[in-house]
Tab-separated table of C-alpha atoms in Angstrom:
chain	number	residue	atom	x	y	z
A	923	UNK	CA	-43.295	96.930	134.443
A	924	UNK	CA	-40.077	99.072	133.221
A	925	UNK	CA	-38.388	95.518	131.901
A	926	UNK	CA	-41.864	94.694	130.267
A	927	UNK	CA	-41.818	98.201	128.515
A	928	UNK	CA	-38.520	97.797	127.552
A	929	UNK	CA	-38.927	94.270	125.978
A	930	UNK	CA	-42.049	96.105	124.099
A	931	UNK	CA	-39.537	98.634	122.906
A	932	UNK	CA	-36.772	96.371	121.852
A	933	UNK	CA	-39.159	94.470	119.449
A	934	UNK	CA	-41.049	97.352	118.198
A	935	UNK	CA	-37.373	98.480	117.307
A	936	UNK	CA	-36.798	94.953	115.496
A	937	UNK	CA	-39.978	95.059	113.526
A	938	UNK	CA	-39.225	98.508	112.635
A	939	UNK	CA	-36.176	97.980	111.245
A	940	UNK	CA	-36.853	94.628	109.201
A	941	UNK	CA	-39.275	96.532	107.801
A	942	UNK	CA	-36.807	99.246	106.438
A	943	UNK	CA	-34.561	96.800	105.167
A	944	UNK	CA	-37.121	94.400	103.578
A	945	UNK	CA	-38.286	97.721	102.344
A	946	UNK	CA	-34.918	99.199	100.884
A	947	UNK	CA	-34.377	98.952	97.114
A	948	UNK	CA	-30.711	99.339	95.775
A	949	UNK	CA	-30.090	101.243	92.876
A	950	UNK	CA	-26.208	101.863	92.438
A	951	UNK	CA	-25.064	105.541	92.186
A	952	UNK	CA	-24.537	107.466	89.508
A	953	UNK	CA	-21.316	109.143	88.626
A	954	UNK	CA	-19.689	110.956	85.769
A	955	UNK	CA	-16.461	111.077	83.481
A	956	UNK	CA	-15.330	112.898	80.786
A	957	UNK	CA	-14.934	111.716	77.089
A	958	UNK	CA	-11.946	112.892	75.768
A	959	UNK	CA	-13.055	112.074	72.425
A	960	UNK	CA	-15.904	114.140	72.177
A	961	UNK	CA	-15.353	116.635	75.173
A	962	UNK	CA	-18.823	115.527	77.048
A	963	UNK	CA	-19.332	114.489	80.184
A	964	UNK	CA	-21.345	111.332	80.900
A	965	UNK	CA	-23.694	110.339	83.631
A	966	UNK	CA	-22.794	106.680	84.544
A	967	UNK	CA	-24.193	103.819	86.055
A	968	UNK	CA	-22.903	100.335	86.793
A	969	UNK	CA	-24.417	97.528	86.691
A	970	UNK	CA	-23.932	94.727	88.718
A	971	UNK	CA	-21.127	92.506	88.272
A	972	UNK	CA	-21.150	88.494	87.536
A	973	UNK	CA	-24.792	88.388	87.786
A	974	UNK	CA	-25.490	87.800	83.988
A	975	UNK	CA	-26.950	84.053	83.339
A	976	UNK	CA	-24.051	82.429	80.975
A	977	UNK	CA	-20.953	84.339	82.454
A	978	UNK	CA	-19.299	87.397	80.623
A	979	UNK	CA	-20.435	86.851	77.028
A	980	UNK	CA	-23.842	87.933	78.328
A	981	UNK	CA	-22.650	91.059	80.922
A	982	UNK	CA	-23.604	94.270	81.081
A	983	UNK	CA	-21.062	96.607	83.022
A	984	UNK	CA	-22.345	100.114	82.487
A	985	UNK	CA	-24.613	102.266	81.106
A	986	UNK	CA	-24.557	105.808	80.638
A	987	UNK	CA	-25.977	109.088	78.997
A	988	UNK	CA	-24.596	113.010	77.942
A	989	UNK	CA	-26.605	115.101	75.975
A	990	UNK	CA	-25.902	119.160	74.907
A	991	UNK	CA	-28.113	121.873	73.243
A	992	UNK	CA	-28.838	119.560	70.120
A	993	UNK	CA	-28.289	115.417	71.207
A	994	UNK	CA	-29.096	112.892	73.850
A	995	UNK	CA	-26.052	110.538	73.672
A	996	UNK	CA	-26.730	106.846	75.230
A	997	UNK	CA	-23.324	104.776	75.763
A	998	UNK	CA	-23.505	100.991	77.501
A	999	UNK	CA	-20.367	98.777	77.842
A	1000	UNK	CA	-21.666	94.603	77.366
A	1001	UNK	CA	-20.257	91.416	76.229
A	1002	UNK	CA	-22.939	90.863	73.690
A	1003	UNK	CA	-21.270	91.632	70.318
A	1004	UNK	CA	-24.261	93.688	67.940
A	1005	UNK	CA	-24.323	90.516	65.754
A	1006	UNK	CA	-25.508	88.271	68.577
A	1007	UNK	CA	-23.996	84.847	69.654
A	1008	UNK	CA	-24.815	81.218	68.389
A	1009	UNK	CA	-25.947	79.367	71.753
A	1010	UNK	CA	-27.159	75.353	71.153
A	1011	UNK	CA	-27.808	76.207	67.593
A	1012	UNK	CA	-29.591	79.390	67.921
A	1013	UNK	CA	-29.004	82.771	67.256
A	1014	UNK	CA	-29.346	85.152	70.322
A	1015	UNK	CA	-29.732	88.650	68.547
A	1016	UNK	CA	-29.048	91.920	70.688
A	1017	UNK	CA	-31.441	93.551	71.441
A	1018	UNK	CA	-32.278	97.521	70.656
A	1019	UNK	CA	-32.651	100.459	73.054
A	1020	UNK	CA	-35.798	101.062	74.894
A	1021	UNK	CA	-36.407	105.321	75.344
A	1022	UNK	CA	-39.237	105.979	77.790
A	1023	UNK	CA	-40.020	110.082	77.857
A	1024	UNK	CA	-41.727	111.458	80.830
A	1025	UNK	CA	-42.752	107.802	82.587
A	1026	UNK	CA	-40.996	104.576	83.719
A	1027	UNK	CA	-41.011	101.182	82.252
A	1028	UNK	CA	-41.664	100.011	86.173
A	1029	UNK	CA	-44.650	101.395	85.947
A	1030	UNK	CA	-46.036	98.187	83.840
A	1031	UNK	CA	-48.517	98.339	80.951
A	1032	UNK	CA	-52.168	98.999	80.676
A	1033	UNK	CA	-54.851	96.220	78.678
A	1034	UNK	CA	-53.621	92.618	77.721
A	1035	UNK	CA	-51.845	91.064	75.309
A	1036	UNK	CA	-51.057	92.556	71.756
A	1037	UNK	CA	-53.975	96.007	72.990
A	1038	UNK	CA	-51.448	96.349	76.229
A	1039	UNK	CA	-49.483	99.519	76.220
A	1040	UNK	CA	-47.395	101.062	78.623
A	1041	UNK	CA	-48.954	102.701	81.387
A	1042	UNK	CA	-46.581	106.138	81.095
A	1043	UNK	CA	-44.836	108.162	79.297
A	1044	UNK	CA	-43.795	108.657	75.311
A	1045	UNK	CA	-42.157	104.967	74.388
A	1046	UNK	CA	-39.414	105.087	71.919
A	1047	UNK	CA	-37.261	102.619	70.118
A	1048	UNK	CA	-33.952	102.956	68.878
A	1049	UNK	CA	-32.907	99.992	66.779
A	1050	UNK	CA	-29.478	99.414	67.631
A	1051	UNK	CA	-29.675	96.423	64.667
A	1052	UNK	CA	-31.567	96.235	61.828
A	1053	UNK	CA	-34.438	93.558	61.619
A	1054	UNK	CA	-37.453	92.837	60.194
A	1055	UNK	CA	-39.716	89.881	60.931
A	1056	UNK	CA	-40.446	88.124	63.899
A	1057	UNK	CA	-37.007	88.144	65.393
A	1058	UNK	CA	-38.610	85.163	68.149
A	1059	UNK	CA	-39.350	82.480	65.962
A	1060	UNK	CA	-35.381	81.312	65.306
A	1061	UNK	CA	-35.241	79.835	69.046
A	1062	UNK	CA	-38.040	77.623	68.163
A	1063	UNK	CA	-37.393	74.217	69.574
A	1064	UNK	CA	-34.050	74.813	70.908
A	1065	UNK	CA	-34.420	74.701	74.463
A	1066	UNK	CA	-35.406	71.881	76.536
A	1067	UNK	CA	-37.875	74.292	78.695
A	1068	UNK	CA	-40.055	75.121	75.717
A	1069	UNK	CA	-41.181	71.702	74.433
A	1070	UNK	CA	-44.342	72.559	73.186
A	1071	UNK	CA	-43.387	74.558	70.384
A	1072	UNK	CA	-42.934	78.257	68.911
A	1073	UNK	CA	-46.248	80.442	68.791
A	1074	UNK	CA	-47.001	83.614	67.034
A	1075	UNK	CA	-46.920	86.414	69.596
A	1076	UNK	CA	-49.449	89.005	67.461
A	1077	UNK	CA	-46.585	91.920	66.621
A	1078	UNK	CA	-46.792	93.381	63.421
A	1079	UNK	CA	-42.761	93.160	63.483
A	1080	UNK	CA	-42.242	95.785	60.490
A	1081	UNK	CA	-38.885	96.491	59.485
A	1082	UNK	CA	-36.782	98.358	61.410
A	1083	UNK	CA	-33.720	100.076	60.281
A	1084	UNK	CA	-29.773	101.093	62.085
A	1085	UNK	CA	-29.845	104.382	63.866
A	1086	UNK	CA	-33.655	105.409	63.037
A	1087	UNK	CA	-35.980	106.241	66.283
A	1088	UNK	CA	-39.481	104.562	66.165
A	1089	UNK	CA	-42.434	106.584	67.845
A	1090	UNK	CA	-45.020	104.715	70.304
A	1091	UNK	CA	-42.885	101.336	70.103
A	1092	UNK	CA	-43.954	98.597	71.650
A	1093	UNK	CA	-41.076	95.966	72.465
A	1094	UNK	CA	-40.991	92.399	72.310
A	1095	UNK	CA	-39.748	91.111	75.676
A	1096	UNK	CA	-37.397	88.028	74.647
A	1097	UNK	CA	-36.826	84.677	73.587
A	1098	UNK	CA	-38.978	83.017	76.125
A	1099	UNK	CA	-41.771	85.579	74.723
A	1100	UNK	CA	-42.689	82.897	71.868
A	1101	UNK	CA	-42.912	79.625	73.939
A	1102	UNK	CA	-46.256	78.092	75.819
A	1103	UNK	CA	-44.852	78.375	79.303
A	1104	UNK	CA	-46.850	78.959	82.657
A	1105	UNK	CA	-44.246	80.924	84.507
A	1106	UNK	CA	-45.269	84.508	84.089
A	1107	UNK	CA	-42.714	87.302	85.947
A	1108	UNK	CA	-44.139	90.399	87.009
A	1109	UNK	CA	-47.241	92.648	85.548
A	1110	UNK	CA	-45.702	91.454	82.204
A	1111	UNK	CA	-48.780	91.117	79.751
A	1112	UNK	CA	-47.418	89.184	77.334
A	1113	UNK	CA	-46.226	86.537	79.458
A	1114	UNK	CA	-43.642	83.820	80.085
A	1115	UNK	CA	-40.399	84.090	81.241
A	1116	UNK	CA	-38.318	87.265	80.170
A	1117	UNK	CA	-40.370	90.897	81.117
A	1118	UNK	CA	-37.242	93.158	79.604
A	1119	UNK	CA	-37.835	94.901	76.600
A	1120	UNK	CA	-35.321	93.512	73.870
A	1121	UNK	CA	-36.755	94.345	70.212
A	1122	UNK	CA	-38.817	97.082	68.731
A	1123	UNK	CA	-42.089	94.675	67.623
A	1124	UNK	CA	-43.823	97.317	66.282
A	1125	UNK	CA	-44.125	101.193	66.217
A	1126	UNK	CA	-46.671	104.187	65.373
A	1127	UNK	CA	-44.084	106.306	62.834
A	1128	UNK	CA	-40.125	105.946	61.427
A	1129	UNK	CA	-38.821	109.444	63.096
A	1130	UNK	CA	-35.501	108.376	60.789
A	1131	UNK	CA	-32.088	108.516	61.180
A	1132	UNK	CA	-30.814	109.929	64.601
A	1133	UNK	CA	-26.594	110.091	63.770
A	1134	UNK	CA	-25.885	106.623	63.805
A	1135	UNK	CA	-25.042	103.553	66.174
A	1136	UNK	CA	-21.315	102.153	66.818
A	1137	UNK	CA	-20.460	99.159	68.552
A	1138	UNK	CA	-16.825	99.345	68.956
A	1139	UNK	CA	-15.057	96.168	70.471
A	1140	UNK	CA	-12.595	97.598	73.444
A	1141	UNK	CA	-10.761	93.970	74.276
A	1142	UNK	CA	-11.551	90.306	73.512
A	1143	UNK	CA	-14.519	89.967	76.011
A	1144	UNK	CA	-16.244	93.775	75.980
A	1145	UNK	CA	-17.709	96.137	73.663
A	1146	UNK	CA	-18.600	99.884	73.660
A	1147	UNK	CA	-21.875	100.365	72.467
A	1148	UNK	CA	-23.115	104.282	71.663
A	1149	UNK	CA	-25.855	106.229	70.026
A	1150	UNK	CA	-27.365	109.120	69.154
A	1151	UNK	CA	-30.787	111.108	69.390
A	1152	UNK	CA	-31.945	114.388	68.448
A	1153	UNK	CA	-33.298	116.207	72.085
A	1154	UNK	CA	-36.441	117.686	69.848
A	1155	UNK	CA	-36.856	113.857	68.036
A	1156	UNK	CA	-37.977	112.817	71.486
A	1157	UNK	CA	-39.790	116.082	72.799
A	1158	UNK	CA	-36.826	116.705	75.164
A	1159	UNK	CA	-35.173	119.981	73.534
A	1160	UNK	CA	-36.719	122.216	76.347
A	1161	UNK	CA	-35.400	119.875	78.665
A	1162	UNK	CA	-37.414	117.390	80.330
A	1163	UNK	CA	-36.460	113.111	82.355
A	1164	UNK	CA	-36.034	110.409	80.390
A	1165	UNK	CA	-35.050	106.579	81.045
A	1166	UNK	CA	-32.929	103.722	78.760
A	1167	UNK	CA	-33.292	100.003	79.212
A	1168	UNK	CA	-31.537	97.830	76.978
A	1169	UNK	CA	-30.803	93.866	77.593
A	1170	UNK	CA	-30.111	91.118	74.706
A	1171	UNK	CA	-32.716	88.991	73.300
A	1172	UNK	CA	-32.338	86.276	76.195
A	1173	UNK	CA	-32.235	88.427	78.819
A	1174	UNK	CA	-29.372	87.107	80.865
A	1175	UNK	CA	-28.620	90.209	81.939
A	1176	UNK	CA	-30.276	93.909	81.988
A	1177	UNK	CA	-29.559	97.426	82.465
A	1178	UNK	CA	-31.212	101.094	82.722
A	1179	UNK	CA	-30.696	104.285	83.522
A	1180	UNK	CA	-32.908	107.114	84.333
A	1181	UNK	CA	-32.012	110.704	83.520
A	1182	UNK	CA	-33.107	114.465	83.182
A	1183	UNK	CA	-31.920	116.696	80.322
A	1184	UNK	CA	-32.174	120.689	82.153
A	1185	UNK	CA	-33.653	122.939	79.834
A	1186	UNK	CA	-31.706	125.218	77.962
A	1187	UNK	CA	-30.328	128.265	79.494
A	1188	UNK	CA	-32.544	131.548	79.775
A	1189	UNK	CA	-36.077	129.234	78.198
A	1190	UNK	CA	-37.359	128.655	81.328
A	1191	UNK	CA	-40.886	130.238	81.305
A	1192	UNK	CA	-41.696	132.465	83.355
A	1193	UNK	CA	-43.475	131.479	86.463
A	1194	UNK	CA	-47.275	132.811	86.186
A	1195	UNK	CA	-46.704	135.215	89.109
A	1196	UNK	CA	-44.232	136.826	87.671
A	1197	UNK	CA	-46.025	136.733	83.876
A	1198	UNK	CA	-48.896	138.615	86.956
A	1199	UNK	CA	-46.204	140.973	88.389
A	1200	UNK	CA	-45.116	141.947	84.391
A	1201	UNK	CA	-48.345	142.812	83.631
A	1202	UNK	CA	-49.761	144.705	86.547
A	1203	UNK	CA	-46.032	146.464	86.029
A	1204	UNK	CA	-47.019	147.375	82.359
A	1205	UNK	CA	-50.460	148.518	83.088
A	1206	UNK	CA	-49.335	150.703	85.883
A	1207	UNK	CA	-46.489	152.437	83.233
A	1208	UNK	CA	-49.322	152.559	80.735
A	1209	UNK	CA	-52.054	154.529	83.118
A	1210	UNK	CA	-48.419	156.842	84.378
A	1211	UNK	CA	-47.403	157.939	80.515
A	1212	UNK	CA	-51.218	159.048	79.894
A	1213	UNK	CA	-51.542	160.624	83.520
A	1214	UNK	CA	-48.044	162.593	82.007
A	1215	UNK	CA	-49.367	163.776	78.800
A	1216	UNK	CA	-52.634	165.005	80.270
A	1217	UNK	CA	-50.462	167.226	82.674
């Protein structure tokens, strides 16, 4: 009876534990270094290494935020130069930087097709290129996968300039967004093969220029890519979490990072207790200065 209990045990134990590890999702940690440059401190995280589809011309190898009392700085290190490469005859264009406030982009969307929205938080978009026009269309035809031809995937795809932010954006999500295919990945609306957001399709208002984007080429195979937003742009100046995703227009490779901007020192609001504690305090002072001057 004691072996048969023990056996019991032993795969309870197994089960258990497969189901931790089928369970476990790895994100890698975060760490921080100074900019010398600039005298902020970053928040890093890196991405994973040789897993971009194409080798190194399509890596990301970090991405990373800082922010102080005024800015939310975004920094990413890739292989993708900002002009895109020429693959087969066809342009694969960067893509620009996805700013979810308050929510998560894992969260999915909400409705179908060109009514879906994401299902939380404030979406932002800041183009890291400018573009205007369906930014889809120039892959038509040029991979073997996609026979039946280019379609028109509904997005209003209104110019979009360098360095401005873009309120309620709504991103296209890749090449393979604009080809008849069956394969659908994830809760992805829209479809086909590529679910990461890559260009800004369409927006709500042109918040304008945010300080500028710089894509400065480190060595022969990497580039430094960095930007700037104003904290009260996205709501964030009284502090508040955040999350970037960024990945080129045929998603080979992805990245994102989520992050919290603290609020500012001494705006914290009070806690309603004390705003309680304050008044009950000022009442009582009130009722002792009469009691005084009647005595």
């Amino acid at each position: 009876m004691r072996k048969l209990t023990m056996v019991a045990f032993s795969v309870l134990l197994t089960v258990l534990l497969a189901g931790n590890v089928m369970a476990y999702t790895y994100y890698p940690p975060t760490y921080e270094e100074a900019d010398a440059d600039s005298g902020l401190t970053y928040t890093y995280q890196d991405d994973e290494s040789d897993d971009a589809s194409g080798g190194w011309k399509y890596e990301i190898h970090r991405m990373g935020y800082s922010y102080d009392d005024e800015n939310l700085y975004f920094s990413m290190v890739t292989g993708m130069p900002q002009d895109g490469r020429l693959d087969r005859g066809a342009m694969i264009n960067s893509g620009d930087l996805y700013i979810n406030v308050g929510g998560s982009l894992s969260d999915g969307y909400t409705g179908t097709g060109t009514d879906a929205t994401y299902a939380s938080g404030d979406v932002y978009g800041l183009a890291l290129t400018s573009h205007s026009g369906d930014m889809n269309n120039d892959m038509a035809g040029s991979h073997s996968a996609y026979t039946s031809g280019y379609k028109d995937d509904g997005y209003t795809w209104a110019p979009v300039t360098e360095g401005n932010l873009y309120s309620d954006a709504i991103f296209s999500t890749g090449v393979y967004e604009g080809y008849r295919d069956d394969d659908t990945v994830g809760d992805d609306p829209f479809g086909d093969a590529n679910n990461s957001p890559v260009h800004i399709a369409q927006y709500g208002g042109d918040m304008g220029s945010q300080g500028g984007v710089s894509w400065n080429q480190i060595n022969s195979t990497t580039y430094e890519v960095t930007a700037t937003i104003a904290l009260d742009a996205l709501g964030l100046q009284g502090g508040g979490a955040f999350e970037f995703w960024w990945t080129m227009e045929c998603g080979n490779d992805s990245a994102w990072i989520a992050g919290n901007v603290n609020a500012p020192s001494g705006s914290e609001t009070p806690e309603p207790g004390t705003m309680a504690l304050l008044g009950f305090g000022l009442l009582g002072l009130a009722c002792y200065t009469r009691k005084f001057r009647k005595n």
